[in-house]
mmCIF file of C-alpha atoms in Angstrom:
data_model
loop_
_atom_site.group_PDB
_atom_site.id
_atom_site.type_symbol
_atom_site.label_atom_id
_atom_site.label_comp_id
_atom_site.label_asym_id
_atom_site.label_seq_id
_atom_site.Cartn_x
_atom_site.Cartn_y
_atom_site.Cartn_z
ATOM 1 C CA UNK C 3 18.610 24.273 2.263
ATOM 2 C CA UNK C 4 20.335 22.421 4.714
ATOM 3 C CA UNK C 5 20.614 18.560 4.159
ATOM 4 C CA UNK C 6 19.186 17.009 7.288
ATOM 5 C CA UNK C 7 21.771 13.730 7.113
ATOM 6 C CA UNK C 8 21.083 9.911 7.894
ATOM 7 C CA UNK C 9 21.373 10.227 12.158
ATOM 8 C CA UNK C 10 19.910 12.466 12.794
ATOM 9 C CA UNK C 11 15.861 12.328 13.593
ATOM 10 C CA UNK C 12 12.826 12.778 12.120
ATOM 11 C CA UNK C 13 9.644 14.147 13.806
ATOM 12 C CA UNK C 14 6.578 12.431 12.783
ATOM 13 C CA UNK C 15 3.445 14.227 14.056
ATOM 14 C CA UNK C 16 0.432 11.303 13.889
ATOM 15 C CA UNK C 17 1.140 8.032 15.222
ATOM 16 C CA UNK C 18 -1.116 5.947 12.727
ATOM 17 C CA UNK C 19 0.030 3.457 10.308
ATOM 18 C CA UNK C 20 0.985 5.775 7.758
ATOM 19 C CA UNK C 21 3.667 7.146 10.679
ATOM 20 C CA UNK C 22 4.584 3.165 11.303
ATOM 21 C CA UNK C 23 5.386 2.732 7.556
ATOM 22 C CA UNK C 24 7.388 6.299 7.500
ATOM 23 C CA UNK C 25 9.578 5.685 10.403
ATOM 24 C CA UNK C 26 10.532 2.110 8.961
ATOM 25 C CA UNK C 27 11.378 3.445 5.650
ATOM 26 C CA UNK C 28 13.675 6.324 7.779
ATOM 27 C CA UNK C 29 14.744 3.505 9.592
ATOM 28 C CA UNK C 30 16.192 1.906 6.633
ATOM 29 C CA UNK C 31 17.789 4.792 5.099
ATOM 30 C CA UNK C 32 19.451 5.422 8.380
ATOM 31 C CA UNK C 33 17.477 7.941 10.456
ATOM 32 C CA UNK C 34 16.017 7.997 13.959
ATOM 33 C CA UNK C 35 12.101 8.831 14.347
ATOM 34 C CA UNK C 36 10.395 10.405 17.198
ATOM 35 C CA UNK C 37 7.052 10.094 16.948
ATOM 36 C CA UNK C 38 3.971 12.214 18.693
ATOM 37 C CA UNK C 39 0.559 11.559 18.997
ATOM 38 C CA UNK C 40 -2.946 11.010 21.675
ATOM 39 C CA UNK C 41 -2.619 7.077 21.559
ATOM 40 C CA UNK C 42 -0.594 4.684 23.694
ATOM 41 C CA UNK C 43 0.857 1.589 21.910
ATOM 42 C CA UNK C 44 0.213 3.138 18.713
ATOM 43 C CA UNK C 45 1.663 1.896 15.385
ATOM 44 C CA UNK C 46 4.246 4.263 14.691
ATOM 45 C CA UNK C 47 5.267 4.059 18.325
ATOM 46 C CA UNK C 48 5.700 0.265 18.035
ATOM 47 C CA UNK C 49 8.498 0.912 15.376
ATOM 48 C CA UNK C 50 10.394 4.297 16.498
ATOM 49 C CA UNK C 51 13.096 5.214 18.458
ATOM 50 C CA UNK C 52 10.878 7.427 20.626
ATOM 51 C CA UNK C 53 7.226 8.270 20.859
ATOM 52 C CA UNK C 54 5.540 10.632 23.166
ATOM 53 C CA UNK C 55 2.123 10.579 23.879
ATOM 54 C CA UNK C 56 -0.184 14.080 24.420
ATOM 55 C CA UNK C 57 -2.228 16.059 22.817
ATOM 56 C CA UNK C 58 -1.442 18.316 20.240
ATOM 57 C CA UNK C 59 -2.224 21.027 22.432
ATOM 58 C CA UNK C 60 0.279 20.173 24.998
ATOM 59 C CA UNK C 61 2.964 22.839 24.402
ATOM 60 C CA UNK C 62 5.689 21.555 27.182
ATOM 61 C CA UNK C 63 5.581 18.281 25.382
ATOM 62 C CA UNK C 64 5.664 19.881 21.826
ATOM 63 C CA UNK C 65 8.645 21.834 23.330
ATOM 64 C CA UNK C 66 10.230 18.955 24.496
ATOM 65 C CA UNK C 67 9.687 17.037 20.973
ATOM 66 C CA UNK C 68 11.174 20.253 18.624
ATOM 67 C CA UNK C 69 13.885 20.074 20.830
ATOM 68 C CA UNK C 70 14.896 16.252 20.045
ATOM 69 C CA UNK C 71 14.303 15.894 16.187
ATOM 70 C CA UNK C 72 15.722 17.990 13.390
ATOM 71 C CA UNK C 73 12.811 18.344 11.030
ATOM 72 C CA UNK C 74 9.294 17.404 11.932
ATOM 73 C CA UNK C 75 6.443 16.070 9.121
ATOM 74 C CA UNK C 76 3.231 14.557 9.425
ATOM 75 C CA UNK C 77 1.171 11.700 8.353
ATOM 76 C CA UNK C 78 -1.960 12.457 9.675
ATOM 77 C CA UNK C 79 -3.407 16.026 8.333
ATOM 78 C CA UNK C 80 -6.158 17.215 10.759
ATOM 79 C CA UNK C 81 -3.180 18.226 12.955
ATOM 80 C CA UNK C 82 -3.938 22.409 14.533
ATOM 81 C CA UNK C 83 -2.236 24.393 12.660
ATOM 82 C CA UNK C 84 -1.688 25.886 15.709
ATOM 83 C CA UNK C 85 0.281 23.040 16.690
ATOM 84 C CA UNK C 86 2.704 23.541 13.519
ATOM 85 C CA UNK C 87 3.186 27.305 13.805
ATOM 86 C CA UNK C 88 4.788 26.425 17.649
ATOM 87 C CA UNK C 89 6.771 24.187 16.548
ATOM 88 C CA UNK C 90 8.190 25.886 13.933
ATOM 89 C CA UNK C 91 9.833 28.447 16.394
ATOM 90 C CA UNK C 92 12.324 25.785 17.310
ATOM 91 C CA UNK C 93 12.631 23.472 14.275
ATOM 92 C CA UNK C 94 11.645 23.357 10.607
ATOM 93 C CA UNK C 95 8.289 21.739 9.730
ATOM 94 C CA UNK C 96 7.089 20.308 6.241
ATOM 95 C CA UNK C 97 5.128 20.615 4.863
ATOM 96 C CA UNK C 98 3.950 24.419 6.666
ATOM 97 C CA UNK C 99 1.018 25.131 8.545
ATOM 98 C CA UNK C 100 -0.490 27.530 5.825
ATOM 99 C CA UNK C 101 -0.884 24.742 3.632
ATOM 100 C CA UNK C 102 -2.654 22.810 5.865
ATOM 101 C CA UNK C 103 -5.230 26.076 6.448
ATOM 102 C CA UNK C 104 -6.032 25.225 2.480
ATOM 103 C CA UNK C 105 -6.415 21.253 2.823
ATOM 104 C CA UNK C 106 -8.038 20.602 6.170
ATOM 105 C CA UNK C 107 -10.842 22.809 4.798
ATOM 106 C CA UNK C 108 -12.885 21.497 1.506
ATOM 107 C CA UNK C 109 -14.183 24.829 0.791
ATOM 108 C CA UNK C 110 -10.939 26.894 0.726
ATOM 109 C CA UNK C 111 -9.448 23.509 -0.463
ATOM 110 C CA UNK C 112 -11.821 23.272 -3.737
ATOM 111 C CA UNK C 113 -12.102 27.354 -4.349
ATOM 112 C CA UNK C 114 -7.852 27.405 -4.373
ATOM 113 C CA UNK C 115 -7.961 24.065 -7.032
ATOM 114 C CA UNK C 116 -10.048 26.398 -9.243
ATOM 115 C CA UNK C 117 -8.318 29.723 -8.886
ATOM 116 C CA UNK C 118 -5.495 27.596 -10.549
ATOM 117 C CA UNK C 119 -8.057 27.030 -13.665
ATOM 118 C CA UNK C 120 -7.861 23.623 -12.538
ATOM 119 C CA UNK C 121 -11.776 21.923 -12.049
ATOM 120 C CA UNK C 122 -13.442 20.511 -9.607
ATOM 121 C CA UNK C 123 -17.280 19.428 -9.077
ATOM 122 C CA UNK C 124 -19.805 22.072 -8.390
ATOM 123 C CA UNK C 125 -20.100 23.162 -4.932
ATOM 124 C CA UNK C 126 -21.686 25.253 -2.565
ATOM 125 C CA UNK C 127 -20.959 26.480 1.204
ATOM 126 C CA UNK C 128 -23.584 25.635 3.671
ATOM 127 C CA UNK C 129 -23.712 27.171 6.780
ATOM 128 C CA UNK C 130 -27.644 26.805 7.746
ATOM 129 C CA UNK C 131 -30.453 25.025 6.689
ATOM 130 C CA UNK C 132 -31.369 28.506 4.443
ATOM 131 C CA UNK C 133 -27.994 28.082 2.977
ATOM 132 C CA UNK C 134 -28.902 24.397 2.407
ATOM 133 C CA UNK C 135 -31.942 24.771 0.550
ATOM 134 C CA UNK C 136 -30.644 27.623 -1.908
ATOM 135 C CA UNK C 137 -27.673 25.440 -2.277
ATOM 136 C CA UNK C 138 -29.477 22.390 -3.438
ATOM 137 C CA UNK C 139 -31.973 24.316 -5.656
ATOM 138 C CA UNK C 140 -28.950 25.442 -7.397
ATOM 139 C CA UNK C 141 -26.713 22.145 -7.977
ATOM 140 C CA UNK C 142 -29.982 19.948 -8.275
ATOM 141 C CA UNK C 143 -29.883 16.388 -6.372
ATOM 142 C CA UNK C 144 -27.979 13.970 -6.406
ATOM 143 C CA UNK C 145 -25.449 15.496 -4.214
ATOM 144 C CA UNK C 146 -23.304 15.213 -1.422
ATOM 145 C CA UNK C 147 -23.067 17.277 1.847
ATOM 146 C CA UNK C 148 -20.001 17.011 3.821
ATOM 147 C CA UNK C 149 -18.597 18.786 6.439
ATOM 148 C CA UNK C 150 -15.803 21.513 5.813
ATOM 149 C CA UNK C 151 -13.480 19.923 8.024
ATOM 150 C CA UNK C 152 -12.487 16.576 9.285
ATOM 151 C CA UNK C 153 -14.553 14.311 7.380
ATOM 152 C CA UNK C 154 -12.988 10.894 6.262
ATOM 153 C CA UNK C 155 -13.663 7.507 4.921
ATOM 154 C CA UNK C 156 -17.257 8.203 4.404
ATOM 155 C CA UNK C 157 -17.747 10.155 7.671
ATOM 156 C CA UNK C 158 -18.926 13.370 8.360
ATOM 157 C CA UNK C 159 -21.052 13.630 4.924
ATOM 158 C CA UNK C 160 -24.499 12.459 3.311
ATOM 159 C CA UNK C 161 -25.802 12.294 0.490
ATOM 160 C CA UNK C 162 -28.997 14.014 -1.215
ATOM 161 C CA UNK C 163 -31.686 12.932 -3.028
ATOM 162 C CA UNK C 164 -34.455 14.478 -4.789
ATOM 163 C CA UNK C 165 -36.455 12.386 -1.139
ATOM 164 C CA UNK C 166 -33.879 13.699 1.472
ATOM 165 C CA UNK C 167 -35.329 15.966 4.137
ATOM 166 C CA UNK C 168 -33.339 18.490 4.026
ATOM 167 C CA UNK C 169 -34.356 19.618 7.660
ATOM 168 C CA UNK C 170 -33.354 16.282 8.507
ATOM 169 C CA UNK C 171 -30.134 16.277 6.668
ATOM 170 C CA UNK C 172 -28.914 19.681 8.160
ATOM 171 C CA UNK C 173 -29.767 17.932 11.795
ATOM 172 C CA UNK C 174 -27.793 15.295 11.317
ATOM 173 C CA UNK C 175 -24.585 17.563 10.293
ATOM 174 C CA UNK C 176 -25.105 18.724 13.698
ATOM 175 C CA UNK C 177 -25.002 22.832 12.076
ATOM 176 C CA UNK C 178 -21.664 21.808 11.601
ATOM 177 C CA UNK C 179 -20.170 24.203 8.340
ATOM 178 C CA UNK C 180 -20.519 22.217 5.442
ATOM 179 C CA UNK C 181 -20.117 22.532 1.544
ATOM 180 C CA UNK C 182 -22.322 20.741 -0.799
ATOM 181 C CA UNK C 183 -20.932 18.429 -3.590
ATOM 182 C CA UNK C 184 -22.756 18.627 -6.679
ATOM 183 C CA UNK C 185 -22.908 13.982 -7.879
ATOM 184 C CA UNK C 186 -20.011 13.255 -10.180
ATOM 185 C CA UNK C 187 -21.102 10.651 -13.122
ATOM 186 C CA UNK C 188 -17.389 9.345 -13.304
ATOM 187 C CA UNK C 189 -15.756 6.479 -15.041
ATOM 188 C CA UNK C 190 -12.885 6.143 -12.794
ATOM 189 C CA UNK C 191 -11.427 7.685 -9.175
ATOM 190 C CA UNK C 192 -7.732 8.010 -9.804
ATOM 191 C CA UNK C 193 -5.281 9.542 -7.255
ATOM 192 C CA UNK C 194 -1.624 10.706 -8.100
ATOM 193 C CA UNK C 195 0.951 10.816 -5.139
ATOM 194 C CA UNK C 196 3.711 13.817 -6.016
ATOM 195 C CA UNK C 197 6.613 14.769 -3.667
ATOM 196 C CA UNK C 198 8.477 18.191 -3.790
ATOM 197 C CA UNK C 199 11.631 19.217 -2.121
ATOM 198 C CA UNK C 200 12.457 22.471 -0.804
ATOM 199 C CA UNK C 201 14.641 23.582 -4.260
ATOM 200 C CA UNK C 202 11.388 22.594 -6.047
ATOM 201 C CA UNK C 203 12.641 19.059 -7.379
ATOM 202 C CA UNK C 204 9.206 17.373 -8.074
ATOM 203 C CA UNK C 205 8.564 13.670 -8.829
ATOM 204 C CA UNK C 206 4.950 12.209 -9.463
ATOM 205 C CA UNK C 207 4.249 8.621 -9.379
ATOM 206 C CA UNK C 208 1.897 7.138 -11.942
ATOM 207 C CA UNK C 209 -1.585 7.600 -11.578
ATOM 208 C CA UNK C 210 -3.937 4.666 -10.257
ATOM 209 C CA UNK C 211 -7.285 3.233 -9.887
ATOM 210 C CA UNK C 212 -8.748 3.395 -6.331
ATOM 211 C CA UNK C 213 -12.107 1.275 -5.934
ATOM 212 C CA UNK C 214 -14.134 1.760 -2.524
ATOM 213 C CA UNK C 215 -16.606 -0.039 -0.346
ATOM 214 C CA UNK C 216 -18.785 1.381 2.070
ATOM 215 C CA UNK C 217 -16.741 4.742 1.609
ATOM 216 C CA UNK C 218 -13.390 3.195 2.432
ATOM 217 C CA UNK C 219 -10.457 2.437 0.168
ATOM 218 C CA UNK C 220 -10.607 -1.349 -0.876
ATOM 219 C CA UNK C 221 -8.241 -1.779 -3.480
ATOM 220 C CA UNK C 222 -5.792 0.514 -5.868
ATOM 221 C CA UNK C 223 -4.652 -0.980 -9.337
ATOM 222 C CA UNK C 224 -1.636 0.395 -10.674
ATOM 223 C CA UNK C 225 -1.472 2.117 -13.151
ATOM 224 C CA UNK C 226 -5.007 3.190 -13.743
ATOM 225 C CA UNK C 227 -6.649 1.656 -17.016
ATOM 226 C CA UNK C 228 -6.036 5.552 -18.537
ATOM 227 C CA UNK C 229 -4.828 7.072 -21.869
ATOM 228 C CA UNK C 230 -1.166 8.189 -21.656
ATOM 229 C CA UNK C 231 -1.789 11.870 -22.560
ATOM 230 C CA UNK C 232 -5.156 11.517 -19.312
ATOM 231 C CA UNK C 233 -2.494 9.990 -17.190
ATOM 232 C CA UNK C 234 0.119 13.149 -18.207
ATOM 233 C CA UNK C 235 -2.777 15.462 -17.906
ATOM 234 C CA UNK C 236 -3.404 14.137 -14.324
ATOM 235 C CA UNK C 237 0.201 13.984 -12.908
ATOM 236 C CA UNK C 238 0.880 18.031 -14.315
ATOM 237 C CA UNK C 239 -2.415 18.831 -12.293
ATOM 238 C CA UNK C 240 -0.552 17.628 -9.053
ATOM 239 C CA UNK C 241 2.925 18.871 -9.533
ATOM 240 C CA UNK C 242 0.971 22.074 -10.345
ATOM 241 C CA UNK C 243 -0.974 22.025 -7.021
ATOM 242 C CA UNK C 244 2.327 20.879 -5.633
ATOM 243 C CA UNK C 245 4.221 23.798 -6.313
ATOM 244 C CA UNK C 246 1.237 26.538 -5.906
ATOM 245 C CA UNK C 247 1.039 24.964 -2.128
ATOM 246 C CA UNK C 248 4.713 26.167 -1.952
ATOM 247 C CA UNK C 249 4.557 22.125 -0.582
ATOM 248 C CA UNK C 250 7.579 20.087 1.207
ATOM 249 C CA UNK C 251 6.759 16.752 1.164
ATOM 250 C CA UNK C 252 4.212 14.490 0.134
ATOM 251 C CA UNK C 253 0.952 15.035 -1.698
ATOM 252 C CA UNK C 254 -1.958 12.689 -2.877
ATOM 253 C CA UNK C 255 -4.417 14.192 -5.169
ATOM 254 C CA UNK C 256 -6.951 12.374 -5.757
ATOM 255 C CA UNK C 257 -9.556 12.773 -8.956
ATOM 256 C CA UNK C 258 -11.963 12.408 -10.724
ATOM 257 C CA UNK C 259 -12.204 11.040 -14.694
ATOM 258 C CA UNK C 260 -15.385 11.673 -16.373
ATOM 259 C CA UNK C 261 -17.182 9.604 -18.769
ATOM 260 C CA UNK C 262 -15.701 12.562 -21.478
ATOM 261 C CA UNK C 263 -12.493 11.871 -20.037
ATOM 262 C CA UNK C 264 -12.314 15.364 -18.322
ATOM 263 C CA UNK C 265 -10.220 15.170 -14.818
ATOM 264 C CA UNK C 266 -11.385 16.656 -11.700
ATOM 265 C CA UNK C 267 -9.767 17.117 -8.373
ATOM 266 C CA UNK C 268 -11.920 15.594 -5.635
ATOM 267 C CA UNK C 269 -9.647 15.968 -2.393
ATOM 268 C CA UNK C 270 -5.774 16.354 -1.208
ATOM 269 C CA UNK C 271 -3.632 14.794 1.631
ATOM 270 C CA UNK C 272 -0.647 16.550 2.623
ATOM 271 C CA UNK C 273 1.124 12.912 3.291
ATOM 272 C CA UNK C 274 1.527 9.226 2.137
ATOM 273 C CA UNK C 275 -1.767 7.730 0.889
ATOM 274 C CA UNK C 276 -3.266 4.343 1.601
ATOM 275 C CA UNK C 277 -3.367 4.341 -2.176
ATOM 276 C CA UNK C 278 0.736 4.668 -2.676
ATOM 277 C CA UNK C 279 1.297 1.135 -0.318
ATOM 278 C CA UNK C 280 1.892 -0.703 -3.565
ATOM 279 C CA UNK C 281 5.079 1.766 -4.352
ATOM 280 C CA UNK C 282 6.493 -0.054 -1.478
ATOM 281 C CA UNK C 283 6.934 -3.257 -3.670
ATOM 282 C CA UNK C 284 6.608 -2.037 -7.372
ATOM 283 C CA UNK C 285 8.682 1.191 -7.122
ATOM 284 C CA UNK C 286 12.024 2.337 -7.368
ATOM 285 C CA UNK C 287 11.405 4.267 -4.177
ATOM 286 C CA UNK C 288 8.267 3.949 -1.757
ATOM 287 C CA UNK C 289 6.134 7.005 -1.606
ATOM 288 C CA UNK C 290 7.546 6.625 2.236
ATOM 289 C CA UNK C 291 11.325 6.644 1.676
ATOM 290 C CA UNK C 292 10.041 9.726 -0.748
ATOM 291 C CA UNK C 293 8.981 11.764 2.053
ATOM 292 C CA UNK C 294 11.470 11.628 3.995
ATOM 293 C CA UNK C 295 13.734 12.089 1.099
ATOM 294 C CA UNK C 296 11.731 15.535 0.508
ATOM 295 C CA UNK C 297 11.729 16.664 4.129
ATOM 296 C CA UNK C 298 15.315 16.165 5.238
ATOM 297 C CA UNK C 299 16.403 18.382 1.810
ATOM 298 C CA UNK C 300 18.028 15.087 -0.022
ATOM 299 C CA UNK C 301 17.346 14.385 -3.959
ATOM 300 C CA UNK C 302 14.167 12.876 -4.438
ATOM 301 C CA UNK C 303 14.312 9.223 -5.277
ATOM 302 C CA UNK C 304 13.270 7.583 -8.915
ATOM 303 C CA UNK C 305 9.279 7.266 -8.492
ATOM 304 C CA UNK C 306 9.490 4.820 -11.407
ATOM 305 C CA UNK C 307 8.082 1.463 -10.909
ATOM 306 C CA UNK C 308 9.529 -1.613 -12.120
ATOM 307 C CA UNK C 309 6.187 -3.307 -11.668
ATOM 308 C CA UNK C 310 2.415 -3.513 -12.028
ATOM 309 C CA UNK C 311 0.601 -3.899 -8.980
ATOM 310 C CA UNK C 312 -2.399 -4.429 -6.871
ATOM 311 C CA UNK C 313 -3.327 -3.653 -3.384
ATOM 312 C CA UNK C 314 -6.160 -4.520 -1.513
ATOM 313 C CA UNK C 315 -7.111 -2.819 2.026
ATOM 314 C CA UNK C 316 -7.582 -5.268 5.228
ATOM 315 C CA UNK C 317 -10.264 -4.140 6.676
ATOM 316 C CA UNK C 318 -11.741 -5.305 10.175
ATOM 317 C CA UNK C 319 -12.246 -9.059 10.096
ATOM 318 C CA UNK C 320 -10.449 -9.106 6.855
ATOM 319 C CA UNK C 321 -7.032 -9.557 9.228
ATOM 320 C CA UNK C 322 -8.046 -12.872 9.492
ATOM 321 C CA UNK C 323 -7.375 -13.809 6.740
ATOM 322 C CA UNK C 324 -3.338 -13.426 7.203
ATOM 323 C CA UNK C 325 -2.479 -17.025 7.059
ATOM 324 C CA UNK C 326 -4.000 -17.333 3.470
ATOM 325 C CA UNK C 327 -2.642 -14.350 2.313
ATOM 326 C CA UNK C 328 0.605 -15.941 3.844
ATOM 327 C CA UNK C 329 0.737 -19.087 1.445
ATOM 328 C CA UNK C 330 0.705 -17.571 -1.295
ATOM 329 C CA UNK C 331 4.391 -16.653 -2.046
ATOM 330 C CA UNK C 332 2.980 -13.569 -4.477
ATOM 331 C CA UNK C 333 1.475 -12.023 -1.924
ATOM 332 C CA UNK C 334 3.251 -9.420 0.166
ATOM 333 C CA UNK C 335 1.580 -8.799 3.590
ATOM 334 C CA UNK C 336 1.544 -5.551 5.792
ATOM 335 C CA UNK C 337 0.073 -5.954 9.125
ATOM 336 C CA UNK C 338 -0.496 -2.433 11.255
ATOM 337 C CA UNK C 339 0.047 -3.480 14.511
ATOM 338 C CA UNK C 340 -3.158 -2.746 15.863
ATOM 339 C CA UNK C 341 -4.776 -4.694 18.746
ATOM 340 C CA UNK C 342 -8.411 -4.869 17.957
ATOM 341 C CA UNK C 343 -10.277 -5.729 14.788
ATOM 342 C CA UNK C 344 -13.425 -2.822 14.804
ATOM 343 C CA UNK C 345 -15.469 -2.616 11.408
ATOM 344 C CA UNK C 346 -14.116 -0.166 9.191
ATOM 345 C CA UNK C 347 -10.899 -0.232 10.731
ATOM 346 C CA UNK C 348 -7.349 -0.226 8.726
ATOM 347 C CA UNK C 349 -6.123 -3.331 9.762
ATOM 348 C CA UNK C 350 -3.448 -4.042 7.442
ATOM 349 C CA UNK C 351 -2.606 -4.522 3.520
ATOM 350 C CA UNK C 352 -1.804 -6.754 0.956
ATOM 351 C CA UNK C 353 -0.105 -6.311 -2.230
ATOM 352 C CA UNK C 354 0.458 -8.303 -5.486
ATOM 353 C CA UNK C 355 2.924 -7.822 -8.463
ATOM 354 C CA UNK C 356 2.169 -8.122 -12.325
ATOM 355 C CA UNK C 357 5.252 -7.661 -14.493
ATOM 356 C CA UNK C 358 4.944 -4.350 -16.611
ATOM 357 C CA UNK C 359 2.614 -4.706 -19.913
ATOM 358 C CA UNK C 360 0.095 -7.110 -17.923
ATOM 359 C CA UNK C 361 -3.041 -5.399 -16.615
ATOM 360 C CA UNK C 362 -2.930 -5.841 -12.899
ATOM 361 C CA UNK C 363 -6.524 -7.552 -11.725
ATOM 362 C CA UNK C 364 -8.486 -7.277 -8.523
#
């Protein structure tokens, strides 16, 4: 493969804060970033050398964008993979639109994890309030409905009791095709990043605790509280999804570890994760100089970190907190840019080091 060199520019489809973080990392290694996305004054934009704003449907400006970068990624997922497949006529994109077709959809997403003998929780596709009912009678509540596609941060899913209404449930998924989640009793949600390159280089980073409230991220502790041979266990299970993707770039795989210490894949993202920001401090290279290590064909970076570390989520109101988190001289703030504070919104992040052999606390 080609080596896309430091000058040349980097396509970033999403113009989020995971795009904001990317094009500052390609910014220090010496790359320009174009970014596109639906939002004016976004974060990425804020930081890039260009941004254009349109849908992802607008072909004339997706024209107009393959034509002034060299490779395009993403760091937003729910991208058409529509979108991908035209731009591809003019300019490579990683990771490939096929892959997305797998990962934007939980029910091809969690029947592809198993047909690699790797597990998962139950499941069950739902398609009508028929399909619902078998499907519950089968997996037994507690479980979780969520839709197929698009769901994030707690939206787009609810959970079942043995009290739900299931007529009442189905309504509020608006008939929208679902799959149904049989409840996980776990010990611990862990999530390993991985990056691949296009000669099939891999390098993992170590796995980590991810704790959540009200649905959303609110803090990762790294490394998880694990076994060694559970923490090996969990980073072959994403180099091997890795590679069966046939992936360029960035993945986050994010798991499961039962009270018997099995491991089971709850969902992927094709892209940084809010739960690699602490590689930015306590690694050798940031899950987002990674990426665009992996995308532009150069030799993946050490994913080794030199520290232990904990990041916490700002979330909403939470932002004002920033002079606090300012004074203390161990704290290492990230602010996103954005212009309003809204409840559940990524506002920024904070991260904290703990030299290696101390167990990083919340």
């Amino acid at each position: 493969m080609t080596v896309i060199a430091p000058g040349a520019t980097v396509g970033i489809l999403g113009d989020g804060q995971l795009g904001r973080m990317m094009a500052l990392a390609a910014a220090e290694m010496g790359y320009f970033v174009h970014v596109f996305g639906p939002e004016a004054d976004s974060p990425a934009a804020q930081v890039s050398h260009r941004s254009t704003v349109a849908p992802y449907s607008d072909l004339a400006a997706l024209e107009a964008f393959a034509k002034s970068v060299d490779v395009v990624t993403l760091e937003f997922e729910n991208i058409p993979t529509e979108t991908l497949d035209y731009l591809a006529a003019f300019v490579p994109v990683r990771p490939h639109a096929r892959l997305l077709e797998v990962t934007q959809d939980r029910l091809l997403e969690k029947s592809f994890i198993n047909s690699l003998g790797i597990g998962t929780t139950t499941f069950a596709n739902v398609d009508s309030i028929d399909a619902l009912v078998g499907a519950v009678a089968r997996l037994s509540a507690p479980a979780v409905l969520k839709t197929r596609r698009f769901g994030y941060d707690g939206k787009g899913q609810v959970k079942i009791t043995g009290e739900s209404d299931l007529d009442a449930v189905w309504a509020e998924m608006k008939n929208a095709p679902s799959i149904l989640e049989g409840f996980v009793n776990f010990r611990m949600e862990i999530s390993v990043i991985v990056a691949r390159s296009a000669n099939g280089e891999t390098a993992a980073y170590v796995p980590v605790e991810n704790r959540h409230k009200n649905h959303i991220l609110d803090i990762t502790l790294a490394p998880a509280d694990i076994s060694a041979p559970l923490a090996e266990r969990a980073m072959e299970i994403a180099e091997k999804i890795a590679v069966k993707l046939d992936l360029v770039g960035l993945l986050a795989v994010e798991m499961f570890v039962t009270e018997d210490n099995q491991v089971l894949v709850n969902e992927l993202a094709p892209r940084p994760h809010n739960s690699g920001h602490w590689t930015i401090e306590a690694c050798a290279t940031s899950q987002f100089r990674q990426i665009i290590r992996a995308v532009c064909g150069l030799p993946l970076g050490d994913p080794a970190r030199h520290s232990n570390a904990v990041m916490r989520n700002l979330i909403g109101d939470d932002v004002e907190d920033w002079e606090a988190i300012l004074k203390d001289p161990a704290s290492s703030l990230h602010l996103y840019g954005k212009r309003e504070a809204r409840a559940g919104r990524k506002m920024g992040h904070v991260t904290k080091l703990f030299p290696l052999g101390t167990k990083p606390t919340a």
